[in-house]
mmCIF file of C-alpha atoms in Angstrom:
data_model
loop_
_atom_site.group_PDB
_atom_site.id
_atom_site.type_symbol
_atom_site.label_atom_id
_atom_site.label_comp_id
_atom_site.label_asym_id
_atom_site.label_seq_id
_atom_site.Cartn_x
_atom_site.Cartn_y
_atom_site.Cartn_z
ATOM 1 C CA UNK A 121 -19.240 -13.229 -31.020
ATOM 2 C CA UNK A 122 -20.416 -13.434 -27.274
ATOM 3 C CA UNK A 123 -21.368 -16.685 -25.385
ATOM 4 C CA UNK A 124 -22.764 -16.837 -22.006
ATOM 5 C CA UNK A 125 -21.795 -19.610 -19.942
ATOM 6 C CA UNK A 126 -21.230 -20.730 -16.141
ATOM 7 C CA UNK A 127 -18.907 -23.423 -15.197
ATOM 8 C CA UNK A 128 -18.297 -22.709 -11.613
ATOM 9 C CA UNK A 129 -15.405 -24.993 -10.686
ATOM 10 C CA UNK A 130 -15.855 -27.533 -13.594
ATOM 11 C CA UNK A 131 -12.299 -26.786 -14.836
ATOM 12 C CA UNK A 132 -11.739 -29.296 -17.388
ATOM 13 C CA UNK A 133 -15.219 -28.558 -18.769
ATOM 14 C CA UNK A 134 -14.564 -25.190 -19.061
ATOM 15 C CA UNK A 135 -11.169 -25.786 -20.655
ATOM 16 C CA UNK A 136 -12.568 -28.336 -23.212
ATOM 17 C CA UNK A 137 -15.180 -25.834 -24.198
ATOM 18 C CA UNK A 138 -12.543 -23.068 -24.926
ATOM 19 C CA UNK A 139 -10.390 -25.542 -26.774
ATOM 20 C CA UNK A 140 -13.350 -26.650 -29.083
ATOM 21 C CA UNK A 141 -14.198 -22.970 -29.557
ATOM 22 C CA UNK A 142 -10.501 -22.212 -30.821
ATOM 23 C CA UNK A 143 -10.748 -25.411 -32.995
ATOM 24 C CA UNK A 144 -13.777 -24.052 -34.617
ATOM 25 C CA UNK A 145 -12.154 -21.027 -35.493
ATOM 26 C CA UNK A 146 -13.127 -18.719 -32.596
ATOM 27 C CA UNK A 147 -10.133 -16.968 -30.308
ATOM 28 C CA UNK A 148 -11.049 -15.985 -26.768
ATOM 29 C CA UNK A 149 -10.431 -12.471 -26.245
ATOM 30 C CA UNK A 150 -12.212 -11.230 -23.198
ATOM 31 C CA UNK A 151 -13.983 -12.602 -20.082
ATOM 32 C CA UNK A 152 -16.537 -11.243 -17.442
ATOM 33 C CA UNK A 153 -18.631 -13.120 -14.896
ATOM 34 C CA UNK A 154 -20.726 -14.984 -17.290
ATOM 35 C CA UNK A 155 -19.448 -13.744 -20.515
ATOM 36 C CA UNK A 156 -16.835 -14.995 -23.099
ATOM 37 C CA UNK A 157 -16.251 -12.945 -26.095
ATOM 38 C CA UNK A 158 -14.575 -14.502 -29.119
ATOM 39 C CA UNK A 159 -13.327 -13.174 -32.448
ATOM 40 C CA UNK A 160 -12.894 -15.175 -35.766
ATOM 41 C CA UNK A 161 -9.587 -16.692 -36.310
ATOM 42 C CA UNK A 162 -7.985 -19.651 -38.311
ATOM 43 C CA UNK A 163 -9.380 -23.027 -36.827
ATOM 44 C CA UNK A 164 -6.969 -24.668 -34.306
ATOM 45 C CA UNK A 165 -4.651 -21.609 -33.630
ATOM 46 C CA UNK A 166 -4.629 -21.396 -30.044
ATOM 47 C CA UNK A 167 -4.808 -23.691 -27.305
ATOM 48 C CA UNK A 168 -6.147 -22.994 -23.399
ATOM 49 C CA UNK A 169 -5.429 -24.014 -20.124
ATOM 50 C CA UNK A 170 -7.460 -23.447 -17.143
ATOM 51 C CA UNK A 171 -5.336 -23.053 -13.838
ATOM 52 C CA UNK A 172 -6.712 -22.663 -10.242
ATOM 53 C CA UNK A 173 -5.208 -20.090 -8.438
ATOM 54 C CA UNK A 174 -7.701 -19.454 -5.551
ATOM 55 C CA UNK A 175 -5.196 -20.808 -3.070
ATOM 56 C CA UNK A 176 -2.471 -18.180 -3.390
ATOM 57 C CA UNK A 177 -2.307 -14.657 -2.114
ATOM 58 C CA UNK A 178 -3.015 -11.711 -4.224
ATOM 59 C CA UNK A 179 0.788 -10.922 -4.811
ATOM 60 C CA UNK A 180 1.697 -14.405 -5.723
ATOM 61 C CA UNK A 181 -1.279 -14.650 -7.985
ATOM 62 C CA UNK A 182 -0.212 -11.461 -9.861
ATOM 63 C CA UNK A 183 3.454 -12.850 -9.915
ATOM 64 C CA UNK A 184 2.218 -16.197 -11.205
ATOM 65 C CA UNK A 185 0.202 -14.273 -14.074
ATOM 66 C CA UNK A 186 3.197 -11.951 -14.899
ATOM 67 C CA UNK A 187 5.505 -15.241 -14.984
ATOM 68 C CA UNK A 188 3.032 -16.725 -17.590
ATOM 69 C CA UNK A 189 2.926 -13.709 -19.617
ATOM 70 C CA UNK A 190 6.678 -13.471 -19.599
ATOM 71 C CA UNK A 191 6.597 -16.850 -21.160
ATOM 72 C CA UNK A 192 4.584 -15.396 -24.109
ATOM 73 C CA UNK A 193 1.302 -16.517 -23.018
ATOM 74 C CA UNK A 194 -1.975 -14.532 -22.779
ATOM 75 C CA UNK A 195 -3.396 -14.811 -19.536
ATOM 76 C CA UNK A 196 -6.963 -13.828 -18.095
ATOM 77 C CA UNK A 197 -8.258 -13.927 -14.512
ATOM 78 C CA UNK A 198 -11.854 -15.862 -14.089
ATOM 79 C CA UNK A 199 -14.166 -16.202 -11.427
ATOM 80 C CA UNK A 200 -15.602 -19.524 -10.041
ATOM 81 C CA UNK A 201 -18.147 -17.601 -7.857
ATOM 82 C CA UNK A 202 -21.165 -15.627 -9.310
ATOM 83 C CA UNK A 203 -21.242 -12.706 -6.879
ATOM 84 C CA UNK A 204 -22.114 -9.044 -7.714
ATOM 85 C CA UNK A 205 -22.343 -7.662 -4.357
ATOM 86 C CA UNK A 206 -19.486 -5.291 -3.129
ATOM 87 C CA UNK A 207 -17.253 -5.939 0.212
ATOM 88 C CA UNK A 208 -17.443 -9.639 0.351
ATOM 89 C CA UNK A 209 -15.007 -11.778 2.418
ATOM 90 C CA UNK A 210 -14.316 -15.347 1.710
ATOM 91 C CA UNK A 211 -12.352 -17.850 3.970
ATOM 92 C CA UNK A 212 -10.225 -20.320 2.443
ATOM 93 C CA UNK A 213 -8.599 -22.535 5.028
ATOM 94 C CA UNK A 214 -7.325 -24.863 2.418
ATOM 95 C CA UNK A 215 -5.201 -22.011 0.881
ATOM 96 C CA UNK A 216 -1.641 -21.246 1.179
ATOM 97 C CA UNK A 217 -0.745 -18.248 4.039
ATOM 98 C CA UNK A 218 -1.815 -14.939 2.530
ATOM 99 C CA UNK A 219 -4.640 -16.412 0.417
ATOM 100 C CA UNK A 220 -6.762 -17.884 3.317
ATOM 101 C CA UNK A 221 -9.000 -14.563 3.262
ATOM 102 C CA UNK A 222 -10.046 -13.330 0.090
ATOM 103 C CA UNK A 223 -11.826 -10.184 -0.562
ATOM 104 C CA UNK A 224 -13.124 -8.363 -3.681
ATOM 105 C CA UNK A 225 -11.699 -5.204 -2.721
ATOM 106 C CA UNK A 226 -8.399 -5.384 -4.158
ATOM 107 C CA UNK A 227 -8.056 -9.069 -3.363
ATOM 108 C CA UNK A 228 -8.412 -12.482 -5.154
ATOM 109 C CA UNK A 229 -12.241 -12.766 -4.703
ATOM 110 C CA UNK A 230 -13.616 -13.576 -7.985
ATOM 111 C CA UNK A 231 -10.113 -14.075 -9.305
ATOM 112 C CA UNK A 232 -9.971 -17.892 -8.791
ATOM 113 C CA UNK A 233 -9.061 -19.313 -12.037
ATOM 114 C CA UNK A 234 -6.607 -18.177 -14.937
ATOM 115 C CA UNK A 235 -7.420 -18.811 -18.660
ATOM 116 C CA UNK A 236 -4.028 -19.223 -20.222
ATOM 117 C CA UNK A 237 -3.696 -18.966 -24.071
ATOM 118 C CA UNK A 238 -0.981 -20.336 -26.142
ATOM 119 C CA UNK A 239 -0.555 -20.248 -30.126
ATOM 120 C CA UNK A 240 -0.666 -23.583 -31.349
ATOM 121 C CA UNK A 241 2.637 -24.543 -32.368
ATOM 122 C CA UNK A 242 2.303 -28.611 -31.983
ATOM 123 C CA UNK A 243 4.153 -28.489 -28.708
ATOM 124 C CA UNK A 244 2.682 -29.899 -25.802
ATOM 125 C CA UNK A 245 1.038 -27.298 -23.545
ATOM 126 C CA UNK A 246 1.227 -28.180 -19.531
ATOM 127 C CA UNK A 247 1.320 -25.471 -16.740
ATOM 128 C CA UNK A 248 2.359 -28.299 -14.269
ATOM 129 C CA UNK A 249 5.022 -30.606 -15.533
ATOM 130 C CA UNK A 250 7.046 -31.598 -12.445
ATOM 131 C CA UNK A 251 5.383 -34.402 -10.741
ATOM 132 C CA UNK A 252 5.797 -32.662 -7.183
ATOM 133 C CA UNK A 253 3.842 -29.522 -8.794
ATOM 134 C CA UNK A 254 1.350 -31.844 -10.111
ATOM 135 C CA UNK A 255 0.831 -33.777 -6.873
ATOM 136 C CA UNK A 256 0.452 -30.144 -4.962
ATOM 137 C CA UNK A 257 -1.908 -28.814 -7.625
ATOM 138 C CA UNK A 258 -4.236 -31.709 -7.332
ATOM 139 C CA UNK A 259 -4.058 -31.618 -3.600
ATOM 140 C CA UNK A 260 -5.037 -28.088 -3.499
ATOM 141 C CA UNK A 261 -8.066 -28.462 -5.854
ATOM 142 C CA UNK A 262 -8.896 -31.645 -3.884
ATOM 143 C CA UNK A 263 -8.890 -29.836 -0.421
ATOM 144 C CA UNK A 264 -10.951 -26.998 -1.560
ATOM 145 C CA UNK A 265 -13.559 -29.587 -2.497
ATOM 146 C CA UNK A 266 -13.115 -31.317 0.735
ATOM 147 C CA UNK A 267 -13.732 -28.189 2.760
ATOM 148 C CA UNK A 268 -17.216 -27.669 1.072
ATOM 149 C CA UNK A 269 -17.999 -31.362 1.916
ATOM 150 C CA UNK A 270 -17.035 -30.909 5.377
ATOM 151 C CA UNK A 271 -19.331 -27.864 5.538
ATOM 152 C CA UNK A 272 -22.257 -29.794 4.229
ATOM 153 C CA UNK A 273 -21.660 -32.537 6.615
ATOM 154 C CA UNK A 274 -21.466 -30.016 9.542
ATOM 155 C CA UNK A 275 -24.931 -28.262 8.355
ATOM 156 C CA UNK A 276 -26.370 -31.949 8.015
ATOM 157 C CA UNK A 277 -25.292 -32.397 11.552
ATOM 158 C CA UNK A 278 -26.756 -29.305 12.740
ATOM 159 C CA UNK A 279 -30.070 -29.778 11.179
ATOM 160 C CA UNK A 280 -30.117 -33.423 12.509
ATOM 161 C CA UNK A 281 -29.204 -32.538 16.074
ATOM 162 C CA UNK A 282 -31.665 -29.545 16.065
ATOM 163 C CA UNK A 283 -34.489 -31.766 14.524
ATOM 164 C CA UNK A 284 -33.832 -35.418 14.335
ATOM 165 C CA UNK A 285 -35.953 -35.947 11.345
ATOM 166 C CA UNK A 286 -35.748 -35.948 7.637
ATOM 167 C CA UNK A 287 -36.333 -32.425 6.683
ATOM 168 C CA UNK A 288 -35.580 -30.491 3.336
ATOM 169 C CA UNK A 289 -32.488 -28.864 4.721
ATOM 170 C CA UNK A 290 -31.024 -32.260 5.787
ATOM 171 C CA UNK A 291 -31.945 -33.576 2.140
ATOM 172 C CA UNK A 292 -30.218 -30.769 0.533
ATOM 173 C CA UNK A 293 -26.967 -31.017 2.458
ATOM 174 C CA UNK A 294 -26.844 -34.590 2.038
ATOM 175 C CA UNK A 295 -27.339 -34.633 -1.651
ATOM 176 C CA UNK A 296 -24.744 -31.766 -2.126
ATOM 177 C CA UNK A 297 -22.180 -33.795 0.089
ATOM 178 C CA UNK A 298 -22.585 -36.743 -2.012
ATOM 179 C CA UNK A 299 -22.394 -34.902 -5.238
ATOM 180 C CA UNK A 300 -18.977 -33.333 -3.523
ATOM 181 C CA UNK A 301 -17.510 -36.651 -3.431
ATOM 182 C CA UNK A 302 -17.025 -36.800 -7.506
ATOM 183 C CA UNK A 303 -14.867 -34.235 -7.668
ATOM 184 C CA UNK A 304 -12.950 -35.123 -4.525
ATOM 185 C CA UNK A 305 -12.111 -38.681 -5.847
ATOM 186 C CA UNK A 306 -11.296 -37.516 -9.252
ATOM 187 C CA UNK A 307 -8.533 -35.287 -7.572
ATOM 188 C CA UNK A 308 -7.797 -37.784 -4.982
ATOM 189 C CA UNK A 309 -6.953 -40.413 -7.939
ATOM 190 C CA UNK A 310 -4.804 -37.780 -9.680
ATOM 191 C CA UNK A 311 -2.921 -37.562 -6.215
ATOM 192 C CA UNK A 312 -2.535 -40.990 -5.866
ATOM 193 C CA UNK A 313 -1.625 -41.420 -9.797
ATOM 194 C CA UNK A 314 1.335 -38.527 -9.463
ATOM 195 C CA UNK A 315 2.548 -40.092 -6.239
ATOM 196 C CA UNK A 316 2.818 -43.455 -7.519
ATOM 197 C CA UNK A 317 4.773 -42.030 -10.827
ATOM 198 C CA UNK A 318 7.124 -40.236 -8.531
ATOM 199 C CA UNK A 319 7.854 -43.261 -6.404
ATOM 200 C CA UNK A 320 8.565 -45.209 -9.628
ATOM 201 C CA UNK A 321 11.029 -42.453 -10.968
ATOM 202 C CA UNK A 322 12.964 -42.366 -7.612
#
């Protein structure tokens, strides 16, 4: 069975959808930019997690994927972007060294996510269990959204300075910036939560 979906950076939504499909008896077997392919299986046989790896360099991303596969998980790369052109370069100032420039010519462009599959065995399935790791992971995703927010504010400022009156460009940039505050606040709350837990445990 084939399904066509685009979740972008809505990691939790994508993860919940995959797990709902699994609970209804559909095992995930293949992915492309918009395509998710499934085969029939026993309901609730598999569990899925989405992991954000856009901040990693190509070698670290591949090492991490191999590490997860070594634990017995099945792992697929998945894109956040919708990009069908060749030779694109994306700058990620929030990423770790080695992952700040991504290309689709043997790089990490359009491989921003990992879909991780585990056979359901009743045991908890977490990819980030250490509090320090959870804090770092939440900060990385928060910072990616913050970068987009800063870009929108920059565009808003340029538009307003160039033409100090309300225009369509200013309205669009402002609306996008406001919408970006939601994921920023979501991951900031996670940072605060895990930081407080860490302090409590110290």
